[in-house]
PDB file of C-alpha atoms in Angstrom:
ATOM      1  CA  ARG A   1     -11.679  -9.126 -12.358  1.00 70.00           C
ATOM      2  CA  LYS A   2      -9.161  -7.634  -9.657  1.00 79.00           C
ATOM      3  CA  GLU A   3      -6.709  -5.381 -11.243  1.00 87.00           C
ATOM      4  CA  VAL A   4      -3.752  -7.206  -9.496  1.00 93.00           C
ATOM      5  CA  GLU A   5      -4.139 -10.671  -8.226  1.00 94.00           C
ATOM      6  CA  GLN A   6      -1.755 -12.650  -6.138  1.00 94.00           C
ATOM      7  CA  ASP A   7      -1.606 -16.164  -4.569  1.00 89.00           C
ATOM      8  CA  PRO A   8      -2.222 -15.418  -1.083  1.00 89.00           C
ATOM      9  CA  GLY A   9      -0.193 -18.522   0.209  1.00 88.00           C
ATOM     10  CA  PRO A  10       1.010 -18.892   2.834  1.00 93.00           C
ATOM     11  CA  PHE A  11       4.259 -20.339   1.843  1.00 95.00           C
ATOM     12  CA  ASN A  12       5.912 -22.036   4.737  1.00 96.00           C
ATOM     13  CA  VAL A  13       9.537 -22.653   4.013  1.00 97.00           C
ATOM     14  CA  PRO A  14      12.532 -23.644   5.851  1.00 97.00           C
ATOM     15  CA  GLU A  15      15.545 -21.195   6.609  1.00 98.00           C
ATOM     16  CA  GLY A  16      17.772 -21.312   3.477  1.00 97.00           C
ATOM     17  CA  ALA A  17      15.153 -22.595   1.078  1.00 97.00           C
ATOM     18  CA  THR A  18      14.221 -20.635  -2.128  1.00 97.00           C
ATOM     19  CA  VAL A  19      10.807 -19.438  -2.500  1.00 97.00           C
ATOM     20  CA  ALA A  20       9.090 -17.874  -5.534  1.00 97.00           C
ATOM     21  CA  PHE A  21       5.675 -16.549  -6.222  1.00 96.00           C
ATOM     22  CA  ASN A  22       3.747 -14.469  -9.008  1.00 95.00           C
ATOM     23  CA  CYS A  23       1.256 -11.965  -9.425  1.00 95.00           C
ATOM     24  CA  THR A  24      -0.769 -11.093 -12.633  1.00 96.00           C
ATOM     25  CA  TYR A  25      -2.184  -7.673 -13.513  1.00 94.00           C
ATOM     26  CA  SER A  26      -5.218  -7.011 -15.967  1.00 92.00           C
ATOM     27  CA  ASN A  27      -4.224  -3.783 -17.425  1.00 86.00           C
ATOM     28  CA  SER A  28      -1.826  -4.130 -20.366  1.00 85.00           C
ATOM     29  CA  ALA A  29      -1.118  -0.444 -20.230  1.00 84.00           C
ATOM     30  CA  SER A  30       0.405  -0.762 -16.918  1.00 84.00           C
ATOM     31  CA  GLN A  31       3.725   0.988 -16.753  1.00 83.00           C
ATOM     32  CA  SER A  32       5.496   0.601 -13.333  1.00 89.00           C
ATOM     33  CA  PHE A  33       5.734  -2.566 -11.319  1.00 93.00           C
ATOM     34  CA  PHE A  34       6.963  -2.884  -7.758  1.00 94.00           C
ATOM     35  CA  TRP A  35       7.063  -5.446  -4.889  1.00 96.00           C
ATOM     36  CA  TYR A  36       6.420  -4.081  -1.374  1.00 95.00           C
ATOM     37  CA  ARG A  37       6.827  -5.866   1.755  1.00 96.00           C
ATOM     38  CA  GLN A  38       4.207  -5.576   4.734  1.00 94.00           C
ATOM     39  CA  ASP A  39       4.666  -6.784   8.114  1.00 93.00           C
ATOM     40  CA  CYS A  40       1.735  -7.594  10.329  1.00 87.00           C
ATOM     41  CA  ARG A  41      -0.174  -4.396  11.118  1.00 80.00           C
ATOM     42  CA  LYS A  42       2.347  -2.120   9.693  1.00 88.00           C
ATOM     43  CA  GLU A  43       2.791   0.126   6.603  1.00 90.00           C
ATOM     44  CA  PRO A  44       4.057  -1.339   3.222  1.00 92.00           C
ATOM     45  CA  LYS A  45       7.566  -0.637   2.373  1.00 91.00           C
ATOM     46  CA  LEU A  46       9.260  -0.764  -0.933  1.00 91.00           C
ATOM     47  CA  LEU A  47      11.176  -3.982  -1.569  1.00 95.00           C
ATOM     48  CA  MET A  48      12.165  -3.457  -5.150  1.00 94.00           C
ATOM     49  CA  SER A  49      11.104  -2.023  -8.396  1.00 91.00           C
ATOM     50  CA  VAL A  50      10.692  -4.474 -11.279  1.00 93.00           C
ATOM     51  CA  TYR A  51      12.294  -3.831 -14.678  1.00 89.00           C
ATOM     52  CA  SER A  52      11.502  -5.191 -17.995  1.00 87.00           C
ATOM     53  CA  SER A  53      14.952  -6.967 -18.119  1.00 87.00           C
ATOM     54  CA  GLY A  54      14.544  -8.304 -14.681  1.00 89.00           C
ATOM     55  CA  ASN A  55      16.554  -7.328 -11.713  1.00 94.00           C
ATOM     56  CA  GLU A  56      18.196  -8.689  -8.632  1.00 95.00           C
ATOM     57  CA  ASP A  57      18.756  -7.148  -5.235  1.00 94.00           C
ATOM     58  CA  GLY A  58      20.835  -9.237  -2.972  1.00 96.00           C
ATOM     59  CA  ARG A  59      18.906 -12.471  -2.409  1.00 97.00           C
ATOM     60  CA  PHE A  60      15.684 -11.042  -4.199  1.00 98.00           C
ATOM     61  CA  THR A  61      15.150 -11.452  -8.009  1.00 97.00           C
ATOM     62  CA  ALA A  62      12.164  -9.915  -9.726  1.00 97.00           C
ATOM     63  CA  GLN A  63      11.030 -10.667 -13.273  1.00 96.00           C
ATOM     64  CA  LEU A  64       8.299  -8.901 -15.387  1.00 95.00           C
ATOM     65  CA  ASN A  65       6.724 -10.664 -18.394  1.00 94.00           C
ATOM     66  CA  ARG A  66       4.523  -8.039 -20.308  1.00 92.00           C
ATOM     67  CA  ALA A  67       3.312 -10.513 -22.750  1.00 92.00           C
ATOM     68  CA  SER A  68       1.687 -12.727 -20.038  1.00 93.00           C
ATOM     69  CA  GLN A  69       1.132  -9.891 -17.689  1.00 94.00           C
ATOM     70  CA  TYR A  70       2.715 -11.417 -14.629  1.00 93.00           C
ATOM     71  CA  ILE A  71       5.443 -10.363 -12.262  1.00 96.00           C
ATOM     72  CA  SER A  72       7.430 -12.874 -10.005  1.00 96.00           C
ATOM     73  CA  LEU A  73       9.519 -12.443  -6.948  1.00 97.00           C
ATOM     74  CA  LEU A  74      12.041 -15.088  -6.031  1.00 97.00           C
ATOM     75  CA  ILE A  75      13.688 -15.128  -2.535  1.00 98.00           C
ATOM     76  CA  ARG A  76      17.023 -17.200  -2.236  1.00 98.00           C
ATOM     77  CA  ASP A  77      18.614 -18.525   1.085  1.00 98.00           C
ATOM     78  CA  SER A  78      15.386 -17.511   2.986  1.00 98.00           C
ATOM     79  CA  LYS A  79      15.927 -15.782   6.282  1.00 97.00           C
ATOM     80  CA  LEU A  80      13.546 -15.883   9.288  1.00 97.00           C
ATOM     81  CA  SER A  81      13.469 -11.923   8.918  1.00 97.00           C
ATOM     82  CA  ASP A  82      11.902 -12.536   5.218  1.00 98.00           C
ATOM     83  CA  SER A  83       8.683 -13.583   7.035  1.00 97.00           C
ATOM     84  CA  ALA A  84       6.263 -10.995   6.010  1.00 96.00           C
ATOM     85  CA  THR A  85       3.382 -10.336   3.354  1.00 95.00           C
ATOM     86  CA  TYR A  86       4.793  -9.387  -0.082  1.00 97.00           C
ATOM     87  CA  LEU A  87       2.651  -6.991  -2.055  1.00 95.00           C
ATOM     88  CA  CYS A  88       2.584  -6.881  -5.732  1.00 95.00           C
ATOM     89  CA  VAL A  89       2.146  -3.345  -6.865  1.00 93.00           C
ATOM     90  CA  VAL A  90       1.460  -1.736 -10.324  1.00 92.00           C
ATOM     91  CA  SER A  91       1.156   1.602 -11.494  1.00 88.00           C
ATOM     92  CA  PHE A  92      -1.345   2.144 -14.285  1.00 75.00           C
ATOM     93  CA  ARG A  93      -0.424   5.595 -15.431  1.00 65.00           C
ATOM     94  CA  GLY A  94       3.346   5.928 -14.678  1.00 57.00           C
ATOM     95  CA  GLY A  95       2.559   8.103 -11.995  1.00 63.00           C
ATOM     96  CA  TYR A  96       2.095   7.843  -8.353  1.00 71.00           C
ATOM     97  CA  LYS A  97      -1.392   6.054  -8.209  1.00 79.00           C
ATOM     98  CA  LEU A  98      -0.728   2.480  -7.242  1.00 87.00           C
ATOM     99  CA  SER A  99      -2.794  -0.599  -7.343  1.00 89.00           C
ATOM    100  CA  PHE A 100      -2.178  -3.363  -4.785  1.00 92.00           C
ATOM    101  CA  GLY A 101      -2.513  -7.030  -4.891  1.00 93.00           C
ATOM    102  CA  ALA A 102      -3.794  -8.618  -1.652  1.00 91.00           C
ATOM    103  CA  GLY A 103      -0.336 -10.003  -0.916  1.00 93.00           C
ATOM    104  CA  THR A 104       1.464 -13.377  -0.748  1.00 95.00           C
ATOM    105  CA  THR A 105       2.305 -14.451   2.856  1.00 95.00           C
ATOM    106  CA  VAL A 106       5.550 -16.004   3.292  1.00 97.00           C
ATOM    107  CA  THR A 107       6.604 -17.814   6.679  1.00 97.00           C
ATOM    108  CA  VAL A 108      10.261 -18.824   7.116  1.00 97.00           C
ATOM    109  CA  ARG A 109      10.723 -21.419   9.899  1.00 96.00           C
ATOM    110  CA  ALA A 110      14.060 -22.234  11.699  1.00 94.00           C
TER     111      ALA A 110
ATOM    112  CA  GLY B   1      13.913   7.133   9.837  1.00 67.00           C
ATOM    113  CA  ALA B   2      10.238   7.615   9.069  1.00 71.00           C
ATOM    114  CA  VAL B   3       9.464  10.223   6.267  1.00 91.00           C
ATOM    115  CA  VAL B   4       5.604  10.110   6.522  1.00 95.00           C
ATOM    116  CA  SER B   5       3.979  10.260   9.839  1.00 95.00           C
ATOM    117  CA  GLN B   6       0.364   9.558  10.693  1.00 96.00           C
ATOM    118  CA  HIS B   7      -1.679  10.556  13.762  1.00 96.00           C
ATOM    119  CA  PRO B   8      -3.386   8.859  15.605  1.00 97.00           C
ATOM    120  CA  SER B   9      -1.996   5.294  15.217  1.00 95.00           C
ATOM    121  CA  ARG B  10      -5.011   3.787  16.637  1.00 96.00           C
ATOM    122  CA  VAL B  11      -8.506   5.181  17.489  1.00 97.00           C
ATOM    123  CA  ILE B  12     -11.745   3.641  18.850  1.00 97.00           C
ATOM    124  CA  CYS B  13     -14.950   5.566  18.548  1.00 96.00           C
ATOM    125  CA  LYS B  14     -18.606   5.327  18.823  1.00 96.00           C
ATOM    126  CA  SER B  15     -20.835   4.969  15.910  1.00 96.00           C
ATOM    127  CA  GLY B  16     -21.907   8.281  14.602  1.00 96.00           C
ATOM    128  CA  THR B  17     -18.815  10.290  15.543  1.00 96.00           C
ATOM    129  CA  SER B  18     -16.248  11.744  13.342  1.00 97.00           C
ATOM    130  CA  VAL B  19     -12.667  10.840  13.237  1.00 97.00           C
ATOM    131  CA  LYS B  20      -9.839  12.971  11.806  1.00 97.00           C
ATOM    132  CA  ILE B  21      -6.592  11.193  10.766  1.00 98.00           C
ATOM    133  CA  GLU B  22      -3.427  13.471   9.947  1.00 97.00           C
ATOM    134  CA  CYS B  23      -0.779  12.742   7.479  1.00 97.00           C
ATOM    135  CA  ARG B  24       2.411  14.523   7.625  1.00 96.00           C
ATOM    136  CA  SER B  25       5.403  14.524   5.297  1.00 95.00           C
ATOM    137  CA  LEU B  26       8.625  14.909   7.235  1.00 94.00           C
ATOM    138  CA  ASP B  27      11.413  17.213   5.902  1.00 89.00           C
ATOM    139  CA  PHE B  28       9.909  17.379   2.432  1.00 93.00           C
ATOM    140  CA  GLN B  29       7.049  18.962   0.674  1.00 93.00           C
ATOM    141  CA  ALA B  30       4.170  16.741  -0.902  1.00 92.00           C
ATOM    142  CA  THR B  31       1.664  18.545  -3.232  1.00 92.00           C
ATOM    143  CA  THR B  32       0.011  15.278  -3.650  1.00 93.00           C
ATOM    144  CA  MET B  33      -0.638  12.568  -1.057  1.00 95.00           C
ATOM    145  CA  PHE B  34      -2.718   9.336  -1.169  1.00 95.00           C
ATOM    146  CA  TRP B  35      -5.170   7.764   1.117  1.00 97.00           C
ATOM    147  CA  TYR B  36      -5.663   4.070   1.092  1.00 95.00           C
ATOM    148  CA  ARG B  37      -7.785   1.779   3.145  1.00 95.00           C
ATOM    149  CA  GLN B  38      -7.087  -1.816   3.927  1.00 92.00           C
ATOM    150  CA  PHE B  39      -9.385  -4.375   5.419  1.00 91.00           C
ATOM    151  CA  PRO B  40      -7.999  -7.658   7.011  1.00 86.00           C
ATOM    152  CA  LYS B  41      -6.303 -10.033   4.414  1.00 82.00           C
ATOM    153  CA  GLN B  42      -7.337  -7.535   1.729  1.00 86.00           C
ATOM    154  CA  SER B  43      -5.284  -5.207  -0.501  1.00 87.00           C
ATOM    155  CA  LEU B  44      -4.672  -1.589   0.043  1.00 91.00           C
ATOM    156  CA  MET B  45      -7.471   0.144  -1.825  1.00 92.00           C
ATOM    157  CA  LEU B  46      -6.867   3.705  -3.016  1.00 92.00           C
ATOM    158  CA  MET B  47      -9.674   6.111  -1.708  1.00 95.00           C
ATOM    159  CA  ALA B  48      -8.490   9.261  -2.934  1.00 95.00           C
ATOM    160  CA  THR B  49      -5.811  11.524  -4.084  1.00 94.00           C
ATOM    161  CA  SER B  50      -5.299  14.625  -1.772  1.00 94.00           C
ATOM    162  CA  ASN B  51      -4.140  17.685  -3.689  1.00 92.00           C
ATOM    163  CA  GLU B  52      -2.549  20.736  -2.026  1.00 91.00           C
ATOM    164  CA  GLY B  53      -4.508  23.860  -2.940  1.00 88.00           C
ATOM    165  CA  SER B  54      -7.356  21.885  -4.930  1.00 89.00           C
ATOM    166  CA  LYS B  55     -10.210  19.473  -4.334  1.00 92.00           C
ATOM    167  CA  ALA B  56      -9.348  15.739  -3.674  1.00 94.00           C
ATOM    168  CA  THR B  57     -10.043  13.295  -6.396  1.00 93.00           C
ATOM    169  CA  TYR B  58     -11.959  10.268  -5.080  1.00 96.00           C
ATOM    170  CA  GLU B  59     -11.968   6.895  -6.477  1.00 93.00           C
ATOM    171  CA  GLN B  60     -15.158   5.312  -7.753  1.00 92.00           C
ATOM    172  CA  GLY B  61     -17.277   4.193  -4.990  1.00 93.00           C
ATOM    173  CA  VAL B  62     -15.828   6.370  -2.267  1.00 95.00           C
ATOM    174  CA  GLU B  63     -18.202   8.818  -0.737  1.00 94.00           C
ATOM    175  CA  LYS B  64     -16.626  12.382  -0.732  1.00 93.00           C
ATOM    176  CA  ASP B  65     -19.136  13.622   1.783  1.00 95.00           C
ATOM    177  CA  LYS B  66     -18.396  10.784   4.204  1.00 96.00           C
ATOM    178  CA  PHE B  67     -14.523  10.931   3.701  1.00 97.00           C
ATOM    179  CA  LEU B  68     -13.406  14.591   3.817  1.00 97.00           C
ATOM    180  CA  ILE B  69      -9.789  15.303   2.708  1.00 96.00           C
ATOM    181  CA  ASN B  70      -8.282  18.519   3.321  1.00 93.00           C
ATOM    182  CA  HIS B  71      -4.610  19.149   2.131  1.00 93.00           C
ATOM    183  CA  ALA B  72      -4.028  22.132   4.271  1.00 85.00           C
ATOM    184  CA  SER B  73      -0.348  22.703   3.527  1.00 92.00           C
ATOM    185  CA  LEU B  74       2.578  21.185   1.584  1.00 93.00           C
ATOM    186  CA  THR B  75       3.209  18.798   4.526  1.00 95.00           C
ATOM    187  CA  LEU B  76      -0.098  18.001   5.855  1.00 96.00           C
ATOM    188  CA  SER B  77      -3.256  16.255   4.456  1.00 97.00           C
ATOM    189  CA  THR B  78      -6.194  15.157   6.752  1.00 97.00           C
ATOM    190  CA  LEU B  79      -8.854  12.464   6.392  1.00 98.00           C
ATOM    191  CA  THR B  80     -11.933  12.958   8.322  1.00 97.00           C
ATOM    192  CA  VAL B  81     -14.317  10.033   8.475  1.00 97.00           C
ATOM    193  CA  THR B  82     -17.657  11.653   9.308  1.00 97.00           C
ATOM    194  CA  SER B  83     -20.473   9.858  11.097  1.00 96.00           C
ATOM    195  CA  ALA B  84     -18.374   6.743  11.331  1.00 96.00           C
ATOM    196  CA  HIS B  85     -20.108   3.380  11.281  1.00 96.00           C
ATOM    197  CA  PRO B  86     -18.838  -0.134  12.281  1.00 96.00           C
ATOM    198  CA  GLU B  87     -18.232  -0.982   8.434  1.00 95.00           C
ATOM    199  CA  ASP B  88     -15.777   1.921   8.390  1.00 96.00           C
ATOM    200  CA  SER B  89     -13.597   0.097  10.841  1.00 96.00           C
ATOM    201  CA  SER B  90     -10.322  -0.604   9.000  1.00 96.00           C
ATOM    202  CA  PHE B  91      -6.563   0.185   8.593  1.00 95.00           C
ATOM    203  CA  TYR B  92      -6.235   3.584   6.935  1.00 97.00           C
ATOM    204  CA  ILE B  93      -2.772   4.503   5.360  1.00 96.00           C
ATOM    205  CA  CYS B  94      -1.543   7.631   3.762  1.00 96.00           C
ATOM    206  CA  SER B  95       1.301   7.932   1.381  1.00 94.00           C
ATOM    207  CA  ALA B  96       3.434  10.760  -0.227  1.00 94.00           C
ATOM    208  CA  PRO B  97       5.868  10.640  -3.153  1.00 90.00           C
ATOM    209  CA  ARG B  98       9.230  11.644  -2.765  1.00 87.00           C
ATOM    210  CA  GLN B  99      11.940  11.369  -5.486  1.00 84.00           C
ATOM    211  CA  GLY B 100      10.065   8.913  -7.418  1.00 79.00           C
ATOM    212  CA  GLU B 101       9.087   6.653  -4.633  1.00 84.00           C
ATOM    213  CA  GLN B 102       5.960   6.367  -2.498  1.00 87.00           C
ATOM    214  CA  PHE B 103       6.476   6.492   1.149  1.00 91.00           C
ATOM    215  CA  PHE B 104       3.686   5.242   3.504  1.00 93.00           C
ATOM    216  CA  GLY B 105       2.681   6.566   6.798  1.00 94.00           C
ATOM    217  CA  PRO B 106       2.612   3.883   9.619  1.00 94.00           C
ATOM    218  CA  GLY B 107      -1.212   3.690   9.359  1.00 95.00           C
ATOM    219  CA  THR B 108      -4.189   4.462  11.590  1.00 97.00           C
ATOM    220  CA  ARG B 109      -6.338   1.556  12.925  1.00 96.00           C
ATOM    221  CA  LEU B 110      -9.967   2.718  13.104  1.00 97.00           C
ATOM    222  CA  THR B 111     -12.346   0.812  15.274  1.00 96.00           C
ATOM    223  CA  VAL B 112     -16.078   1.991  15.309  1.00 96.00           C
ATOM    224  CA  LEU B 113     -18.159   0.429  18.077  1.00 95.00           C
TER     225      LEU B 113
END
């Protein structure tokens, strides 16, 4: 079983729509959670950390469910520039070693 | 601006040759850096942890004699793919932590013919 699993998508949504997707992780001892964004053939960039109480950053909302071991990301009022692959990332030791999901591809169309 | 650089960004080589990839932290020191590999449509897979002043720590299944890592200074780690083969063709990315956040280099796309 993969350490971090994501629905690969793609999610094709019109501008202005809301899109949401999850990822699951297998190690219950995981300590830190992140969503990264990766554009085609580029390096990943941190979108947001995910906190136990859930957190919001502008149009992006992240939730963590430790009991069910999943993380979600919701994008409101989608923009064309939101088109990317979103990587769910988990740190198992609270340090800098990260485990990545394969990514969920989102395409926002005009 | 970029906080981690990688060089080269793209390399094409013949099978059997060795390829060196550099990862530099810009304007900050990194005693630890990480090397990842990403195949198309797959997740980034951690290959090894590069430690300044000591040996690298390799993940299970990664051959340390094939992927040589040298953390030469507090701002430079190098990954050398020795005797590269077509199956080593991939996107190699390094990262360095800074103030609690991981910063990734722009990646090196290796194609072995």
